[in-house]
């Protein structure tokens, strides 16, 4: 693994008398072996490490996070350490200025590591920003692009947070309505997502599909009623949301390994 001490010969690590200033930026593909970058004292400016492809282990406040897509934002004078895996494409920028704190608050950007979905818009903005900075064609242009880039990152974070909250609400809805018919389309619409995207995010959050999650809740409820009540199996079937006792028995056996009648008998023996 390559090791890079970012505090050595760091000529771009400079203070700023401007409201916003880019000290350095670039795009790098780590095509060979992995690379460790560390700065024990951090830098005097702000640093964004944006992972567009591959994976990077990023340490912040002593906690290591595997980032496959998203970014880390380091404030000044905070230790930096990250390990780029092979075939990782990284976008990076160091910037400073006496208005940066206000800008970050306005963009709702917080320090630390943020997971994001792939964003062609962010990447396109960064490519334009890097080109402007390297050509030195105009400070106002690059500052404007940086402001747009930061604002886009902030919106991406907040959209992810809002979507996560909506997925959690969908999980909660199924949890409390497991014994009723549930429409995936209606749940997806309530989250402002396509059905396929909703299914993907739901499984990522709950560990299983909406249908499998509902079945698990139903079977767990059946097991509880079989163990704690004298209700007949048909009533338990209906209370748990099944209308066909034969189908219920088949599903129960698939999950538990025995029929409802066998399960109750085993509990009483």
mmCIF file of C-alpha atoms in Angstrom:
data_model
loop_
_atom_site.group_PDB
_atom_site.id
_atom_site.type_symbol
_atom_site.label_atom_id
_atom_site.label_comp_id
_atom_site.label_asym_id
_atom_site.label_seq_id
_atom_site.Cartn_x
_atom_site.Cartn_y
_atom_site.Cartn_z
ATOM 1 C CA UNK A 1 0.000 0.000 0.000
ATOM 2 C CA UNK A 2 1.212 3.488 -0.840
ATOM 3 C CA UNK A 3 1.506 5.874 2.116
ATOM 4 C CA UNK A 4 1.180 9.620 1.646
ATOM 5 C CA UNK A 5 1.925 12.088 4.442
ATOM 6 C CA UNK A 6 -0.245 14.993 3.388
ATOM 7 C CA UNK A 7 1.507 17.436 5.735
ATOM 8 C CA UNK A 8 4.840 17.159 3.867
ATOM 9 C CA UNK A 9 5.539 19.737 1.147
ATOM 10 C CA UNK A 10 1.933 20.894 1.372
ATOM 11 C CA UNK A 11 2.345 24.195 -0.477
ATOM 12 C CA UNK A 12 -1.409 24.685 -0.982
ATOM 13 C CA UNK A 13 -2.128 24.665 2.770
ATOM 14 C CA UNK A 14 -2.639 28.410 3.100
ATOM 15 C CA UNK A 15 -4.868 30.826 4.984
ATOM 16 C CA UNK A 16 -7.261 33.082 3.097
ATOM 17 C CA UNK A 17 -8.155 36.762 3.301
ATOM 18 C CA UNK A 18 -11.058 36.221 0.889
ATOM 19 C CA UNK A 19 -14.626 35.266 1.727
ATOM 20 C CA UNK A 20 -14.092 32.061 -0.289
ATOM 21 C CA UNK A 21 -10.962 30.640 -1.849
ATOM 22 C CA UNK A 22 -10.016 27.345 -3.510
ATOM 23 C CA UNK A 23 -6.518 26.267 -2.502
ATOM 24 C CA UNK A 24 -6.383 23.100 -4.607
ATOM 25 C CA UNK A 25 -8.662 20.551 -6.230
ATOM 26 C CA UNK A 26 -8.484 17.588 -8.558
ATOM 27 C CA UNK A 27 -9.698 14.210 -9.751
ATOM 28 C CA UNK A 28 -7.653 11.078 -9.115
ATOM 29 C CA UNK A 29 -8.036 7.415 -10.071
ATOM 30 C CA UNK A 30 -6.257 5.023 -7.717
ATOM 31 C CA UNK A 31 -5.678 2.333 -10.346
ATOM 32 C CA UNK A 32 -2.794 0.493 -8.692
ATOM 33 C CA UNK A 33 -2.459 -0.659 -5.114
ATOM 34 C CA UNK A 34 -4.371 1.018 -2.296
ATOM 35 C CA UNK A 35 -3.230 4.340 -0.872
ATOM 36 C CA UNK A 36 -3.215 5.682 2.692
ATOM 37 C CA UNK A 37 -3.304 9.457 3.117
ATOM 38 C CA UNK A 38 -2.900 11.025 6.550
ATOM 39 C CA UNK A 39 -2.475 14.481 8.010
ATOM 40 C CA UNK A 40 -1.914 14.304 11.764
ATOM 41 C CA UNK A 41 -2.504 18.020 12.245
ATOM 42 C CA UNK A 42 -5.082 18.338 9.488
ATOM 43 C CA UNK A 43 -4.836 21.517 7.423
ATOM 44 C CA UNK A 44 -5.679 25.171 7.930
ATOM 45 C CA UNK A 45 -8.457 24.903 5.330
ATOM 46 C CA UNK A 46 -11.566 22.792 4.683
ATOM 47 C CA UNK A 47 -11.292 19.506 2.825
ATOM 48 C CA UNK A 48 -13.855 17.469 0.871
ATOM 49 C CA UNK A 49 -13.050 13.918 -0.255
ATOM 50 C CA UNK A 50 -15.750 12.784 -2.713
ATOM 51 C CA UNK A 51 -15.805 9.113 -3.732
ATOM 52 C CA UNK A 52 -17.337 8.672 -7.190
ATOM 53 C CA UNK A 53 -16.319 5.042 -7.789
ATOM 54 C CA UNK A 54 -14.694 2.239 -5.832
ATOM 55 C CA UNK A 55 -14.354 2.436 -2.058
ATOM 56 C CA UNK A 56 -12.501 4.416 0.572
ATOM 57 C CA UNK A 57 -12.086 3.867 4.313
ATOM 58 C CA UNK A 58 -12.375 7.284 5.922
ATOM 59 C CA UNK A 59 -11.543 8.060 9.534
ATOM 60 C CA UNK A 60 -13.312 10.933 11.261
ATOM 61 C CA UNK A 61 -13.303 11.574 15.019
ATOM 62 C CA UNK A 62 -11.596 8.229 15.576
ATOM 63 C CA UNK A 63 -14.291 6.255 13.741
ATOM 64 C CA UNK A 64 -13.527 4.451 10.473
ATOM 65 C CA UNK A 65 -16.279 4.323 7.825
ATOM 66 C CA UNK A 66 -16.283 2.424 4.536
ATOM 67 C CA UNK A 67 -17.557 4.845 1.901
ATOM 68 C CA UNK A 68 -18.554 3.460 -1.495
ATOM 69 C CA UNK A 69 -20.242 6.604 -2.721
ATOM 70 C CA UNK A 70 -20.493 9.955 -1.001
ATOM 71 C CA UNK A 71 -18.094 12.340 0.669
ATOM 72 C CA UNK A 72 -16.293 13.370 3.830
ATOM 73 C CA UNK A 73 -16.017 16.997 4.941
ATOM 74 C CA UNK A 74 -13.099 17.888 7.226
ATOM 75 C CA UNK A 75 -12.941 21.252 9.039
ATOM 76 C CA UNK A 76 -9.590 22.992 9.628
ATOM 77 C CA UNK A 77 -7.037 21.553 12.082
ATOM 78 C CA UNK A 78 -8.753 18.155 12.391
ATOM 79 C CA UNK A 79 -6.666 14.997 11.784
ATOM 80 C CA UNK A 80 -7.342 13.409 8.401
ATOM 81 C CA UNK A 81 -6.857 9.762 7.483
ATOM 82 C CA UNK A 82 -8.325 7.762 4.619
ATOM 83 C CA UNK A 83 -7.448 4.650 2.622
ATOM 84 C CA UNK A 84 -8.387 4.524 -1.049
ATOM 85 C CA UNK A 85 -8.965 1.015 -2.366
ATOM 86 C CA UNK A 86 -7.757 -0.094 -5.773
ATOM 87 C CA UNK A 87 -9.719 1.349 -8.729
ATOM 88 C CA UNK A 88 -11.194 4.172 -6.655
ATOM 89 C CA UNK A 89 -12.033 7.474 -8.345
ATOM 90 C CA UNK A 90 -11.746 10.362 -5.928
ATOM 91 C CA UNK A 91 -12.675 14.020 -6.310
ATOM 92 C CA UNK A 92 -11.009 16.295 -3.774
ATOM 93 C CA UNK A 93 -10.934 19.956 -2.908
ATOM 94 C CA UNK A 94 -9.278 22.164 -0.286
ATOM 95 C CA UNK A 95 -10.941 25.530 0.250
ATOM 96 C CA UNK A 96 -10.920 28.336 2.783
ATOM 97 C CA UNK A 97 -12.347 31.768 3.527
ATOM 98 C CA UNK A 98 -13.806 33.831 6.329
ATOM 99 C CA UNK A 99 -17.387 33.122 5.165
ATOM 100 C CA UNK A 100 -17.043 29.350 4.794
ATOM 101 C CA UNK A 101 -18.775 28.534 8.099
ATOM 102 C CA UNK A 102 -21.784 30.649 7.107
ATOM 103 C CA UNK A 103 -21.837 29.075 3.642
ATOM 104 C CA UNK A 104 -21.798 25.539 5.074
ATOM 105 C CA UNK A 105 -24.647 26.391 7.440
ATOM 106 C CA UNK A 106 -26.643 27.911 4.594
ATOM 107 C CA UNK A 107 -26.076 24.755 2.527
ATOM 108 C CA UNK A 108 -26.930 22.560 5.553
ATOM 109 C CA UNK A 109 -23.603 20.752 5.274
ATOM 110 C CA UNK A 110 -22.208 19.115 8.400
ATOM 111 C CA UNK A 111 -18.727 17.751 9.056
ATOM 112 C CA UNK A 112 -18.048 14.036 8.849
ATOM 113 C CA UNK A 113 -18.831 11.222 6.431
ATOM 114 C CA UNK A 114 -21.972 11.238 4.278
ATOM 115 C CA UNK A 115 -23.269 8.352 2.160
ATOM 116 C CA UNK A 116 -24.958 9.442 -1.078
ATOM 117 C CA UNK A 117 -26.503 7.890 -4.146
ATOM 118 C CA UNK A 118 -24.488 8.408 -7.359
ATOM 119 C CA UNK A 119 -24.910 12.003 -8.535
ATOM 120 C CA UNK A 120 -23.949 12.875 -12.132
ATOM 121 C CA UNK A 121 -24.882 16.486 -11.339
ATOM 122 C CA UNK A 122 -22.324 16.745 -8.510
ATOM 123 C CA UNK A 123 -19.618 15.118 -10.618
ATOM 124 C CA UNK A 124 -20.292 17.371 -13.612
ATOM 125 C CA UNK A 125 -20.128 20.463 -11.402
ATOM 126 C CA UNK A 126 -16.855 19.302 -9.895
ATOM 127 C CA UNK A 127 -15.301 18.657 -13.312
ATOM 128 C CA UNK A 128 -16.275 22.197 -14.367
ATOM 129 C CA UNK A 129 -14.936 23.566 -11.089
ATOM 130 C CA UNK A 130 -11.586 21.789 -11.509
ATOM 131 C CA UNK A 131 -11.265 23.008 -15.101
ATOM 132 C CA UNK A 132 -11.940 26.617 -14.059
ATOM 133 C CA UNK A 133 -9.417 26.408 -11.221
ATOM 134 C CA UNK A 134 -6.669 24.865 -13.361
ATOM 135 C CA UNK A 135 -7.193 27.308 -16.232
ATOM 136 C CA UNK A 136 -7.240 30.243 -13.781
ATOM 137 C CA UNK A 137 -9.742 31.877 -16.113
ATOM 138 C CA UNK A 138 -11.608 33.733 -13.420
ATOM 139 C CA UNK A 139 -11.911 33.587 -9.640
ATOM 140 C CA UNK A 140 -15.569 34.589 -9.714
ATOM 141 C CA UNK A 141 -16.391 31.635 -11.971
ATOM 142 C CA UNK A 142 -14.720 29.050 -9.758
ATOM 143 C CA UNK A 143 -16.206 30.542 -6.598
ATOM 144 C CA UNK A 144 -19.659 30.439 -8.158
ATOM 145 C CA UNK A 145 -19.174 26.801 -9.148
ATOM 146 C CA UNK A 146 -17.929 25.942 -5.650
ATOM 147 C CA UNK A 147 -21.009 27.547 -4.090
ATOM 148 C CA UNK A 148 -23.249 25.594 -6.471
ATOM 149 C CA UNK A 149 -21.350 22.372 -5.727
ATOM 150 C CA UNK A 150 -21.667 22.839 -1.947
ATOM 151 C CA UNK A 151 -25.354 23.674 -2.257
ATOM 152 C CA UNK A 152 -25.934 20.557 -4.392
ATOM 153 C CA UNK A 153 -24.158 18.378 -1.822
ATOM 154 C CA UNK A 154 -26.331 19.848 0.930
ATOM 155 C CA UNK A 155 -29.510 19.155 -1.017
ATOM 156 C CA UNK A 156 -28.353 15.584 -1.686
ATOM 157 C CA UNK A 157 -27.831 14.954 2.041
ATOM 158 C CA UNK A 158 -31.225 16.368 2.964
ATOM 159 C CA UNK A 159 -32.976 14.398 0.219
ATOM 160 C CA UNK A 160 -31.358 11.200 1.521
ATOM 161 C CA UNK A 161 -32.463 12.044 5.077
ATOM 162 C CA UNK A 162 -36.029 12.763 3.954
ATOM 163 C CA UNK A 163 -36.195 9.535 1.965
ATOM 164 C CA UNK A 164 -34.837 7.535 4.909
ATOM 165 C CA UNK A 165 -37.519 9.016 7.147
ATOM 166 C CA UNK A 166 -40.224 8.078 4.636
ATOM 167 C CA UNK A 167 -38.904 4.510 4.369
ATOM 168 C CA UNK A 168 -38.951 4.266 8.174
ATOM 169 C CA UNK A 169 -42.559 5.488 8.116
ATOM 170 C CA UNK A 170 -43.399 2.770 5.568
ATOM 171 C CA UNK A 171 -41.793 0.147 7.827
ATOM 172 C CA UNK A 172 -43.779 1.494 10.770
ATOM 173 C CA UNK A 173 -46.993 1.403 8.724
ATOM 174 C CA UNK A 174 -46.509 -2.260 7.803
ATOM 175 C CA UNK A 175 -45.614 -3.051 11.423
ATOM 176 C CA UNK A 176 -48.945 -1.686 12.654
ATOM 177 C CA UNK A 177 -51.035 -2.876 9.679
ATOM 178 C CA UNK A 178 -49.443 -6.258 9.046
ATOM 179 C CA UNK A 179 -52.822 -8.040 9.140
ATOM 180 C CA UNK A 180 -54.332 -5.966 6.310
ATOM 181 C CA UNK A 181 -53.734 -5.927 2.567
ATOM 182 C CA UNK A 182 -50.901 -3.528 1.771
ATOM 183 C CA UNK A 183 -50.298 -1.882 -1.608
ATOM 184 C CA UNK A 184 -46.640 -1.532 -2.568
ATOM 185 C CA UNK A 185 -47.611 1.095 -5.132
ATOM 186 C CA UNK A 186 -49.339 3.233 -2.507
ATOM 187 C CA UNK A 187 -46.377 2.933 -0.144
ATOM 188 C CA UNK A 188 -43.950 3.834 -2.943
ATOM 189 C CA UNK A 189 -46.124 6.820 -3.912
ATOM 190 C CA UNK A 190 -46.160 8.014 -0.294
ATOM 191 C CA UNK A 191 -42.344 8.019 -0.397
ATOM 192 C CA UNK A 192 -42.243 9.801 -3.784
ATOM 193 C CA UNK A 193 -40.359 6.818 -5.219
ATOM 194 C CA UNK A 194 -40.807 4.359 -8.046
ATOM 195 C CA UNK A 195 -41.863 0.885 -6.919
ATOM 196 C CA UNK A 196 -38.484 -0.620 -7.827
ATOM 197 C CA UNK A 197 -36.556 2.107 -5.965
ATOM 198 C CA UNK A 198 -38.879 1.787 -2.961
ATOM 199 C CA UNK A 199 -38.386 -1.994 -2.868
ATOM 200 C CA UNK A 200 -34.606 -1.563 -3.021
ATOM 201 C CA UNK A 201 -34.447 1.038 -0.232
ATOM 202 C CA UNK A 202 -36.939 -0.866 1.934
ATOM 203 C CA UNK A 203 -34.861 -4.032 1.728
ATOM 204 C CA UNK A 204 -31.693 -2.047 2.444
ATOM 205 C CA UNK A 205 -33.319 -0.621 5.587
ATOM 206 C CA UNK A 206 -35.364 -3.596 6.854
ATOM 207 C CA UNK A 207 -33.161 -6.410 5.587
ATOM 208 C CA UNK A 208 -35.974 -7.973 3.564
ATOM 209 C CA UNK A 209 -38.693 -7.078 1.068
ATOM 210 C CA UNK A 210 -41.980 -5.477 2.232
ATOM 211 C CA UNK A 211 -43.837 -8.733 1.546
ATOM 212 C CA UNK A 212 -41.310 -10.841 3.486
ATOM 213 C CA UNK A 213 -41.354 -8.319 6.347
ATOM 214 C CA UNK A 214 -45.162 -8.464 6.538
ATOM 215 C CA UNK A 215 -45.129 -12.280 6.437
ATOM 216 C CA UNK A 216 -42.606 -12.359 9.276
ATOM 217 C CA UNK A 217 -44.815 -10.116 11.425
ATOM 218 C CA UNK A 218 -47.891 -12.214 10.669
ATOM 219 C CA UNK A 219 -46.172 -15.498 11.512
ATOM 220 C CA UNK A 220 -44.697 -14.043 14.716
ATOM 221 C CA UNK A 221 -48.185 -12.926 15.756
ATOM 222 C CA UNK A 222 -49.595 -16.373 14.960
ATOM 223 C CA UNK A 223 -46.902 -18.023 17.071
ATOM 224 C CA UNK A 224 -47.719 -15.697 19.974
ATOM 225 C CA UNK A 225 -51.465 -16.398 19.748
ATOM 226 C CA UNK A 226 -50.920 -20.148 19.455
ATOM 227 C CA UNK A 227 -48.762 -20.071 22.564
ATOM 228 C CA UNK A 228 -50.732 -17.654 24.739
ATOM 229 C CA UNK A 229 -54.420 -18.151 23.838
ATOM 230 C CA UNK A 230 -56.959 -20.925 23.326
ATOM 231 C CA UNK A 231 -58.238 -19.411 20.075
ATOM 232 C CA UNK A 232 -58.839 -21.947 17.345
ATOM 233 C CA UNK A 233 -56.440 -21.981 14.414
ATOM 234 C CA UNK A 234 -58.981 -20.570 11.942
ATOM 235 C CA UNK A 235 -59.561 -17.514 14.165
ATOM 236 C CA UNK A 236 -55.811 -17.007 14.558
ATOM 237 C CA UNK A 237 -55.474 -17.264 10.798
ATOM 238 C CA UNK A 238 -58.086 -14.523 10.272
ATOM 239 C CA UNK A 239 -56.724 -12.262 13.026
ATOM 240 C CA UNK A 240 -53.279 -12.376 11.440
ATOM 241 C CA UNK A 241 -54.517 -11.318 8.027
ATOM 242 C CA UNK A 242 -54.920 -14.645 6.233
ATOM 243 C CA UNK A 243 -58.269 -15.460 4.601
ATOM 244 C CA UNK A 244 -57.424 -19.017 3.541
ATOM 245 C CA UNK A 245 -56.638 -21.471 6.403
ATOM 246 C CA UNK A 246 -54.934 -23.926 4.026
ATOM 247 C CA UNK A 247 -52.645 -21.224 2.642
ATOM 248 C CA UNK A 248 -51.962 -20.019 6.182
ATOM 249 C CA UNK A 249 -50.968 -23.519 7.288
ATOM 250 C CA UNK A 250 -48.650 -23.854 4.289
ATOM 251 C CA UNK A 251 -46.934 -20.501 4.931
ATOM 252 C CA UNK A 252 -46.651 -21.199 8.665
ATOM 253 C CA UNK A 253 -44.960 -24.539 8.015
ATOM 254 C CA UNK A 254 -42.574 -22.904 5.539
ATOM 255 C CA UNK A 255 -41.402 -20.398 8.163
ATOM 256 C CA UNK A 256 -41.602 -22.487 11.353
ATOM 257 C CA UNK A 257 -40.943 -25.979 10.043
ATOM 258 C CA UNK A 258 -44.209 -27.458 11.307
ATOM 259 C CA UNK A 259 -47.945 -26.831 10.970
ATOM 260 C CA UNK A 260 -49.809 -24.518 13.406
ATOM 261 C CA UNK A 261 -51.445 -27.556 15.025
ATOM 262 C CA UNK A 262 -48.077 -29.303 15.461
ATOM 263 C CA UNK A 263 -46.542 -26.118 16.871
ATOM 264 C CA UNK A 264 -49.265 -25.727 19.505
ATOM 265 C CA UNK A 265 -49.055 -29.418 20.387
ATOM 266 C CA UNK A 266 -45.292 -29.191 20.853
ATOM 267 C CA UNK A 267 -45.686 -26.183 23.146
ATOM 268 C CA UNK A 268 -48.175 -28.019 25.348
ATOM 269 C CA UNK A 269 -46.139 -31.212 25.600
#
